[in-house]
mmCIF file of C-alpha atoms in Angstrom:
data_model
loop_
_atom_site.group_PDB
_atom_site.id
_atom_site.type_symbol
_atom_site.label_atom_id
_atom_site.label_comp_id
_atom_site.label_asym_id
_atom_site.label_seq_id
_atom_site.Cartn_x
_atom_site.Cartn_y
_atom_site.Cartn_z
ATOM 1 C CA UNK A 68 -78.197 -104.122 -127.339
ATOM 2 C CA UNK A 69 -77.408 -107.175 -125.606
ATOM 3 C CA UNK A 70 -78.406 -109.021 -121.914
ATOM 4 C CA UNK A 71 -76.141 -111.333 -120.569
ATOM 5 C CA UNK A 72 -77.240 -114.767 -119.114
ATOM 6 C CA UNK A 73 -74.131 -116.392 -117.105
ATOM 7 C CA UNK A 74 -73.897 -120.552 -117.406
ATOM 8 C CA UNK A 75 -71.760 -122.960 -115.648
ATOM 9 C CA UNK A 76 -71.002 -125.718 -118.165
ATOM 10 C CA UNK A 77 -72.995 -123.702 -121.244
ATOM 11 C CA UNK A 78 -75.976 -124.918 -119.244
ATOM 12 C CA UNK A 79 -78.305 -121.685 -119.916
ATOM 13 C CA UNK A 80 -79.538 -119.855 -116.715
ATOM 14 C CA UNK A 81 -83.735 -120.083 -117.680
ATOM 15 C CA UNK A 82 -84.635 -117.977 -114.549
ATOM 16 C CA UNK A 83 -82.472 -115.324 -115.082
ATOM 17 C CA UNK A 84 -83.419 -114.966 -118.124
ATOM 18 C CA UNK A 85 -86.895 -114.243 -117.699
ATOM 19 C CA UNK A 86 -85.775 -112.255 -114.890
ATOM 20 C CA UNK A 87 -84.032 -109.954 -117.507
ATOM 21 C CA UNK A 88 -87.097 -109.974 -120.040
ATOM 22 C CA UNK A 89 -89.353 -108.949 -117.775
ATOM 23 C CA UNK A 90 -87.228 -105.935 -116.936
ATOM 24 C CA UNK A 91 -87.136 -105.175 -120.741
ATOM 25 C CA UNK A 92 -90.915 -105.351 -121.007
ATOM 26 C CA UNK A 93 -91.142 -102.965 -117.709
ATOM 27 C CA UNK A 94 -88.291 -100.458 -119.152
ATOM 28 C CA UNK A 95 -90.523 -100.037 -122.641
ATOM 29 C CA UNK A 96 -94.173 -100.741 -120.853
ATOM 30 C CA UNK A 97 -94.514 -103.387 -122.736
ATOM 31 C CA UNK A 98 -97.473 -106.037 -122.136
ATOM 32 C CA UNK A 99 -96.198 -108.834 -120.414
ATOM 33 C CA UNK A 100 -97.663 -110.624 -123.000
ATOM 34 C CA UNK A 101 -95.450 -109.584 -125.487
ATOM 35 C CA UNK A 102 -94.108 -112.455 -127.015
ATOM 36 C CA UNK A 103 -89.980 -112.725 -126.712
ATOM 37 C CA UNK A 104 -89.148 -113.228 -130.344
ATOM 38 C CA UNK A 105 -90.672 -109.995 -131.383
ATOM 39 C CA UNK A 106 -88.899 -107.686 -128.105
ATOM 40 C CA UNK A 107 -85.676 -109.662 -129.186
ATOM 41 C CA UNK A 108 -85.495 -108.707 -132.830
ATOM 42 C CA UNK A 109 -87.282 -105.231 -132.178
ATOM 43 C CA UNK A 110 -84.922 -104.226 -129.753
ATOM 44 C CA UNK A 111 -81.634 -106.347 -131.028
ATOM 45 C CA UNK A 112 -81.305 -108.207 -127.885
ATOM 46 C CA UNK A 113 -78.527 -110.653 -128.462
ATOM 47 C CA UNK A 114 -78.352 -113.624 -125.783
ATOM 48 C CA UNK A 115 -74.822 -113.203 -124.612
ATOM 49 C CA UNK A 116 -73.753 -116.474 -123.384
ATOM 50 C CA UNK A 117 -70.601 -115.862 -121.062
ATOM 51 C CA UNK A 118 -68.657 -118.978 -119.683
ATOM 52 C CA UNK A 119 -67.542 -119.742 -116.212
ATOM 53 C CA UNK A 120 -63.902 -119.898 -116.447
ATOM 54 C CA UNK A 121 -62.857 -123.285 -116.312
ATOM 55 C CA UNK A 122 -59.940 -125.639 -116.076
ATOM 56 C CA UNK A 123 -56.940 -124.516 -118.888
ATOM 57 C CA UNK A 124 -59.825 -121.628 -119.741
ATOM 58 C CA UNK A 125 -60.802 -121.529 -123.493
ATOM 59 C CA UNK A 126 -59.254 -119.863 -126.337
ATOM 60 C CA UNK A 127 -60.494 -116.559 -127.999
ATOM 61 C CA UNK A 128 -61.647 -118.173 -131.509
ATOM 62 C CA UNK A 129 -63.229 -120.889 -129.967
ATOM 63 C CA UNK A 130 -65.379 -118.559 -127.634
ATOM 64 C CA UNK A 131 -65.922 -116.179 -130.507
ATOM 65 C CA UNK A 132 -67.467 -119.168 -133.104
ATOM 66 C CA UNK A 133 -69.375 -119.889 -130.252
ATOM 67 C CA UNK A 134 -70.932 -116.717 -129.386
ATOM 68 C CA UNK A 135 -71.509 -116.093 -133.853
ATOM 69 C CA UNK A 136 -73.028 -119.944 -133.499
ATOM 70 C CA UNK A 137 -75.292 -118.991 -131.175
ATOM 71 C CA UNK A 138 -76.771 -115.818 -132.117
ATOM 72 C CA UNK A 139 -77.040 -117.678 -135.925
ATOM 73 C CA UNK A 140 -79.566 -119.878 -134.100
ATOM 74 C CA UNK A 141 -81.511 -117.288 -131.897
ATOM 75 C CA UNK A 142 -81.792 -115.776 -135.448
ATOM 76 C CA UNK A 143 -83.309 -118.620 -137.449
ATOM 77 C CA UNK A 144 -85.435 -119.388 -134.220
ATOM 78 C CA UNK A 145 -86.619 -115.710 -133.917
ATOM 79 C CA UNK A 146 -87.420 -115.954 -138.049
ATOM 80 C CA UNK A 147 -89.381 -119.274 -137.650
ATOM 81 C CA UNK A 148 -91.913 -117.161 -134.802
ATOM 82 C CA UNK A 149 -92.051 -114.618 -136.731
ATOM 83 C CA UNK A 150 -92.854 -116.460 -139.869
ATOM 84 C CA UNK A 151 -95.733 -118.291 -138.386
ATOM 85 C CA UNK A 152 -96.828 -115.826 -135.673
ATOM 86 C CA UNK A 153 -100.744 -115.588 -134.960
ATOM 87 C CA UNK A 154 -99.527 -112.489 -132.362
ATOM 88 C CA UNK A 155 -99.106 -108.980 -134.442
ATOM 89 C CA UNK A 156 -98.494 -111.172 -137.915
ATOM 90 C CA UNK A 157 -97.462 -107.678 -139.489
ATOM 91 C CA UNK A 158 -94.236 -107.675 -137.532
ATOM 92 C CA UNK A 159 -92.529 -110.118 -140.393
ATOM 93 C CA UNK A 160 -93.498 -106.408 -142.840
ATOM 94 C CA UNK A 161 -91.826 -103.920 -140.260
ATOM 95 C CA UNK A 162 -88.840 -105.603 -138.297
ATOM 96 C CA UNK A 163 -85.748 -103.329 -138.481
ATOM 97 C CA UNK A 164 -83.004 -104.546 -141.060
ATOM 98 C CA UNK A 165 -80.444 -103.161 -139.906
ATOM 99 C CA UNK A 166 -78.687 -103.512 -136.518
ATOM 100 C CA UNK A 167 -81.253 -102.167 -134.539
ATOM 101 C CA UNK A 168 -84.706 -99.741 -134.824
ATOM 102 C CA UNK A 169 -83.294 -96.039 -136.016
ATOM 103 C CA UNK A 170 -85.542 -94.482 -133.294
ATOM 104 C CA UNK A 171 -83.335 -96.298 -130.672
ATOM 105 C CA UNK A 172 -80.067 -94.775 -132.326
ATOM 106 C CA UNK A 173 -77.786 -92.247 -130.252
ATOM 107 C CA UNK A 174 -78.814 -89.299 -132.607
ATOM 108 C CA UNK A 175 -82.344 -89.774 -132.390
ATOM 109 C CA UNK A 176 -82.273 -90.504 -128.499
ATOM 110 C CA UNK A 177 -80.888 -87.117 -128.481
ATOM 111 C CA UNK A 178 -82.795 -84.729 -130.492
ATOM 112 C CA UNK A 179 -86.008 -86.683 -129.533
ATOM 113 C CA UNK A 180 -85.420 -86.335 -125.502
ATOM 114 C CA UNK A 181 -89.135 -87.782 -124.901
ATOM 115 C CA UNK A 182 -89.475 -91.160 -124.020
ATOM 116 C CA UNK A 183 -93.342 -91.268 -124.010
ATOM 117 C CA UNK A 184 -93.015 -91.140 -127.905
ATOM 118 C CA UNK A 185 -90.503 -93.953 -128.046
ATOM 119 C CA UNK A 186 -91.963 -95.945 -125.736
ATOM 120 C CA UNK A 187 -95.519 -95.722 -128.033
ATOM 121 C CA UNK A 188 -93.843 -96.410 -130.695
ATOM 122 C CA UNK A 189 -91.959 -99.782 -129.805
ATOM 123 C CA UNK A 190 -95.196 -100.542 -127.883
ATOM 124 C CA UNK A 191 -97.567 -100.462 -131.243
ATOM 125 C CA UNK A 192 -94.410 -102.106 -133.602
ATOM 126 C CA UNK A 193 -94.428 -105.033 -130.904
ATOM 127 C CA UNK A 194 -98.474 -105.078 -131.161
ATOM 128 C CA UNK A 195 -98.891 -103.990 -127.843
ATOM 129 C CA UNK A 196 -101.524 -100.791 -128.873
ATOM 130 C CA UNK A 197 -103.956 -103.567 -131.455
ATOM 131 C CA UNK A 198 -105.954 -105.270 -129.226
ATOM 132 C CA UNK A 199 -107.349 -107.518 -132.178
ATOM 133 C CA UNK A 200 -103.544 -108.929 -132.163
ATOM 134 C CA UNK A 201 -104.615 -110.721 -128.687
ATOM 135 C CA UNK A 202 -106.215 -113.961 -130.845
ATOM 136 C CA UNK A 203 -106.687 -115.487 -127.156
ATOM 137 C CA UNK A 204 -108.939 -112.946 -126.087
ATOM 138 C CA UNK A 205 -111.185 -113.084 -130.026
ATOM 139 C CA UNK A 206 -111.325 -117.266 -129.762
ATOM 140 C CA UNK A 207 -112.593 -116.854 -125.957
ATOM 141 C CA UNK A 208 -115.455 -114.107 -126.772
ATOM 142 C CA UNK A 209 -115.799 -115.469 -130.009
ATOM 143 C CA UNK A 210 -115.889 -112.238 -131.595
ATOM 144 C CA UNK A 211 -113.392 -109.941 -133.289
ATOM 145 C CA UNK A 212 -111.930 -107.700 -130.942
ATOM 146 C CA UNK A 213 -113.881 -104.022 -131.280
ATOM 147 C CA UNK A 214 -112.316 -100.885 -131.507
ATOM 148 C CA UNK A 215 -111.687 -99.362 -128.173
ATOM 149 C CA UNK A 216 -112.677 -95.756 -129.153
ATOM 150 C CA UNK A 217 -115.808 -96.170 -130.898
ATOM 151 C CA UNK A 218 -116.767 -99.871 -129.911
ATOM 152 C CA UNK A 219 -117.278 -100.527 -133.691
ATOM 153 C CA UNK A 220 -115.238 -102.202 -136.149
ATOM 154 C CA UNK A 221 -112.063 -103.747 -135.107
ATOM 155 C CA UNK A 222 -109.540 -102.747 -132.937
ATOM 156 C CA UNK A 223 -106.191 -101.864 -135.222
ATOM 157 C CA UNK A 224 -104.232 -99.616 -136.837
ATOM 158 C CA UNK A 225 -106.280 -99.844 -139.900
ATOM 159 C CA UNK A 226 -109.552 -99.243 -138.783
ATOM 160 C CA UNK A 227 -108.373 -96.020 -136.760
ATOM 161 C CA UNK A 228 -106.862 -94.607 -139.749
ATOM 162 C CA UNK A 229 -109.352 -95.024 -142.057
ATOM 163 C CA UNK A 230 -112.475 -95.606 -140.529
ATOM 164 C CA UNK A 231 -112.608 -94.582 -136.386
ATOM 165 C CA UNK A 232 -114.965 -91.445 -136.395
ATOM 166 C CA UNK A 233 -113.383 -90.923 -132.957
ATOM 167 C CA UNK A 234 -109.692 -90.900 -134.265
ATOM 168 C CA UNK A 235 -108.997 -90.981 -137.348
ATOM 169 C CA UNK A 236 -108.390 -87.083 -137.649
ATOM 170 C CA UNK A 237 -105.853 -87.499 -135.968
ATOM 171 C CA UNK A 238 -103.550 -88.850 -138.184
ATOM 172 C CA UNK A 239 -104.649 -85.990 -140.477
ATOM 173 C CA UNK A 240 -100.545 -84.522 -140.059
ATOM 174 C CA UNK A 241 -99.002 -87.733 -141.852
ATOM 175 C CA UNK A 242 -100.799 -87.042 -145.369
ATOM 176 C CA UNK A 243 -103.899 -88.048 -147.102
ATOM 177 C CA UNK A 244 -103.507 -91.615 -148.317
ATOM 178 C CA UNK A 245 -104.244 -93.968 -145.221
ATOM 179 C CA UNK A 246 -102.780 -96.430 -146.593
ATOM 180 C CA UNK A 247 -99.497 -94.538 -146.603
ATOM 181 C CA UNK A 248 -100.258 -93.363 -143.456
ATOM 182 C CA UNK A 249 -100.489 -96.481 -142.071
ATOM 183 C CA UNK A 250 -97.018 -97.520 -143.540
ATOM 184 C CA UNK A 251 -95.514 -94.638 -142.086
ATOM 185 C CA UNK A 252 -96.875 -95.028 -138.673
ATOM 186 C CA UNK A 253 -95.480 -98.647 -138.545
ATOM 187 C CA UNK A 254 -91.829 -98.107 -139.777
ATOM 188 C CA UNK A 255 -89.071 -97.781 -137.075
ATOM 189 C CA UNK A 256 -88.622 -93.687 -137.982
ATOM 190 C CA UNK A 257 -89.845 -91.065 -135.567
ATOM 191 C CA UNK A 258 -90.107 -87.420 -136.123
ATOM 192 C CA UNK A 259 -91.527 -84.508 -133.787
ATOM 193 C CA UNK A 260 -95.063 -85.333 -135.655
ATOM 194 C CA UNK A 261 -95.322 -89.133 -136.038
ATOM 195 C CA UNK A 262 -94.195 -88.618 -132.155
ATOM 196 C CA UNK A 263 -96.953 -86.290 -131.132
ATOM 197 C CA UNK A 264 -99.563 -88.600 -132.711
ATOM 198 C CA UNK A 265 -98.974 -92.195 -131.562
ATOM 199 C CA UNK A 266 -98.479 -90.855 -128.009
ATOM 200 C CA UNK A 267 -101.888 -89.246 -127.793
ATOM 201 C CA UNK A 268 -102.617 -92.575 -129.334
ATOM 202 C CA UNK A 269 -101.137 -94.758 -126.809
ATOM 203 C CA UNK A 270 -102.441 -92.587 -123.965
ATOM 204 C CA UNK A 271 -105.499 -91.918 -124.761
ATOM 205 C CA UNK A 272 -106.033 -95.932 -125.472
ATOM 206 C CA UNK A 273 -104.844 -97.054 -122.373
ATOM 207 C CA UNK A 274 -107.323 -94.398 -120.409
ATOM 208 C CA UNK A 275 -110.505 -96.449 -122.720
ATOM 209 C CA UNK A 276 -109.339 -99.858 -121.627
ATOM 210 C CA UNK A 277 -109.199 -98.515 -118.091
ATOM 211 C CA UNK A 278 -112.880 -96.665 -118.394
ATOM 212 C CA UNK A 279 -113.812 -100.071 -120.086
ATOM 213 C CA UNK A 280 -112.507 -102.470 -117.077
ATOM 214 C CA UNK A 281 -113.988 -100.096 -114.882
ATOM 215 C CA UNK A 282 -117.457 -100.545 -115.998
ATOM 216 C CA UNK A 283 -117.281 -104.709 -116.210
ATOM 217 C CA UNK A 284 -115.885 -104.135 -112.621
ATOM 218 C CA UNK A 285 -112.325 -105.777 -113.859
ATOM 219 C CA UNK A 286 -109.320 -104.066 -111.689
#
Protein backbone atom coordinates (compact mmCIF):
# COMPACT_ATOMS: atom_id res chain seq x y z
CA UNK A 1 0.00 0.00 0.00
CA UNK A 2 1.51 3.20 -0.62
CA UNK A 3 0.45 7.30 -0.22
CA UNK A 4 2.05 9.62 -2.30
CA UNK A 5 3.48 12.99 -0.98
CA UNK A 6 4.41 15.34 -4.14
CA UNK A 7 7.80 17.71 -3.56
CA UNK A 8 9.20 20.42 -5.59
CA UNK A 9 12.98 20.16 -5.23
CA UNK A 10 12.70 16.66 -2.95
CA UNK A 11 11.59 19.20 -0.36
CA UNK A 12 8.87 16.82 1.45
CA UNK A 13 5.25 18.23 1.54
CA UNK A 14 4.79 17.94 5.82
CA UNK A 15 1.10 19.10 5.56
CA UNK A 16 0.02 16.85 3.15
CA UNK A 17 1.27 14.35 4.72
CA UNK A 18 -0.52 14.48 7.81
CA UNK A 19 -3.36 15.32 5.72
CA UNK A 20 -3.05 11.71 4.27
CA UNK A 21 -2.43 10.00 7.80
CA UNK A 22 -5.18 11.27 9.24
CA UNK A 23 -7.34 9.86 6.47
CA UNK A 24 -5.65 6.44 7.16
CA UNK A 25 -6.45 6.63 10.86
CA UNK A 26 -10.26 7.69 9.87
CA UNK A 27 -10.48 4.78 7.04
CA UNK A 28 -9.39 1.98 9.93
CA UNK A 29 -10.95 4.08 13.12
CA UNK A 30 -7.94 4.32 14.36
CA UNK A 31 -7.14 6.68 17.51
CA UNK A 32 -5.68 9.68 16.38
CA UNK A 33 -3.22 8.92 18.71
CA UNK A 34 -1.91 6.18 17.00
CA UNK A 35 1.54 6.70 16.60
CA UNK A 36 2.75 6.80 12.63
CA UNK A 37 5.51 4.25 12.79
CA UNK A 38 3.24 1.52 13.92
CA UNK A 39 0.08 2.46 11.03
CA UNK A 40 3.13 2.63 8.56
CA UNK A 41 4.60 -0.80 9.09
CA UNK A 42 1.08 -2.35 10.02
CA UNK A 43 -0.43 -1.29 7.02
CA UNK A 44 2.87 -1.19 4.55
CA UNK A 45 2.52 2.39 3.82
CA UNK A 46 5.50 3.27 1.74
CA UNK A 47 6.22 7.20 1.46
CA UNK A 48 6.23 7.58 -2.26
CA UNK A 49 8.28 10.51 -3.00
CA UNK A 50 7.35 11.68 -6.67
CA UNK A 51 9.46 14.56 -8.30
CA UNK A 52 8.31 17.64 -10.06
CA UNK A 53 9.61 17.28 -13.45
CA UNK A 54 12.39 19.44 -13.88
CA UNK A 55 14.87 20.89 -16.30
CA UNK A 56 16.53 17.78 -18.70
CA UNK A 57 14.02 15.52 -16.25
CA UNK A 58 15.88 12.63 -14.44
CA UNK A 59 16.74 9.27 -15.54
CA UNK A 60 14.86 6.00 -14.55
CA UNK A 61 17.82 4.39 -12.33
CA UNK A 62 18.51 7.41 -10.70
CA UNK A 63 14.76 7.91 -9.61
CA UNK A 64 14.50 4.23 -8.83
CA UNK A 65 17.84 4.22 -6.21
CA UNK A 66 16.16 7.02 -4.94
CA UNK A 67 12.81 5.81 -4.22
CA UNK A 68 14.80 2.01 -2.72
CA UNK A 69 17.07 4.83 -0.67
CA UNK A 70 14.33 6.19 0.77
CA UNK A 71 12.06 3.58 1.85
CA UNK A 72 15.63 1.83 3.34
CA UNK A 73 15.50 4.81 5.71
CA UNK A 74 11.68 5.03 6.58
CA UNK A 75 12.55 1.35 7.43
CA UNK A 76 15.44 1.72 9.85
CA UNK A 77 13.51 4.85 11.25
CA UNK A 78 10.22 2.86 11.66
CA UNK A 79 12.60 -0.12 13.45
CA UNK A 80 14.32 2.43 15.82
CA UNK A 81 10.32 3.49 17.18
CA UNK A 82 9.49 0.41 17.32
CA UNK A 83 12.50 -0.80 19.16
CA UNK A 84 12.18 1.72 21.88
CA UNK A 85 8.41 2.35 21.85
CA UNK A 86 6.69 3.04 25.38
CA UNK A 87 3.16 3.00 23.05
CA UNK A 88 1.86 -0.85 22.52
CA UNK A 89 5.74 -2.19 23.15
CA UNK A 90 4.32 -5.69 21.92
CA UNK A 91 4.09 -4.42 18.37
CA UNK A 92 8.11 -5.22 17.85
CA UNK A 93 6.47 -9.38 18.70
CA UNK A 94 3.55 -9.08 16.05
CA UNK A 95 4.52 -6.73 13.03
CA UNK A 96 3.80 -8.54 9.72
CA UNK A 97 7.02 -9.97 7.93
CA UNK A 98 6.03 -10.15 4.96
CA UNK A 99 4.80 -7.44 2.54
CA UNK A 100 1.89 -6.56 4.29
CA UNK A 101 -0.77 -8.05 7.22
CA UNK A 102 -2.46 -11.42 5.50
CA UNK A 103 -5.88 -10.12 6.72
CA UNK A 104 -5.42 -7.12 4.31
CA UNK A 105 -4.66 -9.60 1.32
CA UNK A 106 -7.14 -9.77 -1.80
CA UNK A 107 -8.28 -13.37 -0.78
CA UNK A 108 -9.06 -12.64 2.62
CA UNK A 109 -10.78 -9.17 1.76
CA UNK A 110 -12.95 -11.40 -0.17
CA UNK A 111 -14.12 -14.32 1.71
CA UNK A 112 -14.13 -12.10 4.89
CA UNK A 113 -16.59 -9.25 3.31
CA UNK A 114 -16.92 -7.59 6.97
CA UNK A 115 -14.98 -4.76 7.69
CA UNK A 116 -16.02 -4.39 11.40
CA UNK A 117 -13.73 -7.50 11.99
CA UNK A 118 -10.80 -6.03 10.12
CA UNK A 119 -11.07 -2.88 11.32
CA UNK A 120 -10.91 -4.53 15.22
CA UNK A 121 -8.34 -6.27 14.38
CA UNK A 122 -5.77 -3.60 12.96
CA UNK A 123 -7.26 -1.39 15.73
CA UNK A 124 -6.02 -3.86 18.78
CA UNK A 125 -2.48 -4.89 16.62
CA UNK A 126 -1.87 -0.96 16.51
CA UNK A 127 -2.84 -0.82 20.44
CA UNK A 128 -5.74 1.09 19.86
CA UNK A 129 -8.30 -1.52 22.05
CA UNK A 130 -5.38 -1.59 25.48
CA UNK A 131 -5.98 1.36 27.16
CA UNK A 132 -2.94 0.60 29.59
CA UNK A 133 -0.79 1.22 26.21
CA UNK A 134 -1.79 5.11 26.72
CA UNK A 135 1.47 5.61 29.33
CA UNK A 136 0.31 9.46 29.18
CA UNK A 137 -2.88 8.85 30.63
CA UNK A 138 -1.10 6.06 33.73
CA UNK A 139 1.86 8.91 34.54
CA UNK A 140 -1.05 11.69 34.78
CA UNK A 141 -3.47 9.54 37.22
CA UNK A 142 -0.63 7.93 38.56
CA UNK A 143 -2.17 4.67 38.45
CA UNK A 144 -2.19 1.73 36.06
CA UNK A 145 -4.85 2.02 33.71
CA UNK A 146 -7.99 -0.42 35.00
CA UNK A 147 -9.78 -2.69 33.00
CA UNK A 148 -12.71 -1.12 31.34
CA UNK A 149 -15.14 -4.07 31.88
CA UNK A 150 -14.70 -4.93 35.36
CA UNK A 151 -12.76 -1.76 36.69
CA UNK A 152 -10.18 -4.23 38.20
CA UNK A 153 -6.88 -5.22 37.13
CA UNK A 154 -5.42 -3.68 34.12
CA UNK A 155 -6.73 -2.83 31.02
CA UNK A 156 -5.09 -5.40 28.21
CA UNK A 157 -5.28 -8.21 26.33
CA UNK A 158 -3.89 -10.28 29.05
CA UNK A 159 -5.94 -9.55 31.80
CA UNK A 160 -9.23 -10.11 29.63
CA UNK A 161 -8.10 -13.42 28.64
CA UNK A 162 -7.14 -14.76 31.64
CA UNK A 163 -8.50 -12.97 34.37
CA UNK A 164 -11.75 -10.41 33.33
CA UNK A 165 -14.79 -12.21 35.02
CA UNK A 166 -16.76 -10.01 32.60
CA UNK A 167 -14.95 -11.31 29.39
CA UNK A 168 -12.87 -13.69 29.47
CA UNK A 169 -15.46 -16.43 28.27
CA UNK A 170 -15.41 -15.06 25.52
CA UNK A 171 -12.43 -16.09 24.09
CA UNK A 172 -13.55 -19.59 25.18
CA UNK A 173 -13.73 -20.50 20.90
CA UNK A 174 -9.81 -19.98 20.42
CA UNK A 175 -8.77 -22.99 22.85
CA UNK A 176 -7.88 -23.46 26.40
CA UNK A 177 -4.36 -22.18 26.95
CA UNK A 178 -4.61 -18.25 27.33
CA UNK A 179 -1.53 -17.87 26.69
CA UNK A 180 -2.01 -19.32 23.23
CA UNK A 181 -4.97 -17.57 23.00
CA UNK A 182 -3.49 -14.52 23.44
CA UNK A 183 -0.85 -15.26 20.66
CA UNK A 184 -3.45 -16.07 18.37
CA UNK A 185 -5.56 -13.08 18.92
CA UNK A 186 -2.50 -10.81 18.20
CA UNK A 187 -1.13 -12.37 14.91
CA UNK A 188 -2.18 -10.70 11.58
CA UNK A 189 -4.61 -14.01 10.64
CA UNK A 190 -8.36 -13.71 10.77
CA UNK A 191 -10.87 -16.42 10.51
CA UNK A 192 -14.85 -16.34 10.79
CA UNK A 193 -14.14 -17.00 14.76
CA UNK A 194 -11.12 -14.88 15.77
CA UNK A 195 -13.47 -12.29 13.68
CA UNK A 196 -16.62 -12.76 15.66
CA UNK A 197 -14.69 -12.32 18.93
CA UNK A 198 -12.48 -9.21 18.74
CA UNK A 199 -15.45 -7.35 17.18
CA UNK A 200 -17.77 -7.94 20.10
CA UNK A 201 -14.55 -6.98 21.75
CA UNK A 202 -13.97 -3.76 20.12
CA UNK A 203 -17.65 -2.84 20.31
CA UNK A 204 -18.57 -3.64 23.30
CA UNK A 205 -15.27 -1.62 24.69
CA UNK A 206 -15.91 1.39 23.02
CA UNK A 207 -19.78 1.42 24.45
CA UNK A 208 -17.78 1.17 28.40
CA UNK A 209 -15.51 4.07 27.63
CA UNK A 210 -18.57 5.95 26.42
CA UNK A 211 -20.85 4.83 29.68
CA UNK A 212 -17.54 5.74 31.57
CA UNK A 213 -17.13 9.47 30.03
CA UNK A 214 -20.64 9.79 30.51
CA UNK A 215 -20.64 9.47 34.17
CA UNK A 216 -17.31 11.92 34.78
CA UNK A 217 -19.46 14.22 32.50
CA UNK A 218 -16.47 14.03 29.68
CA UNK A 219 -18.18 14.40 25.99
Amino acid sequence: MTYGAEIWGWKERESLERVMMNYVRWIFGLDFCTPRYVIMRELTLTKLKVAKEVEGGIGYNIEKELIEREKDVQRQWEDAKIRNARYNKKYKEIEAKGKGPRYLEKVNLQELQRGDEIMALVKLRCGNLEEANKFWKREKEDREMMCVFCGDGKDDLEYYVKFCEKVRGWFQELGENSDEIIKIFRDENLDETKGKIISRLWKENEKEKENANKKRGVD
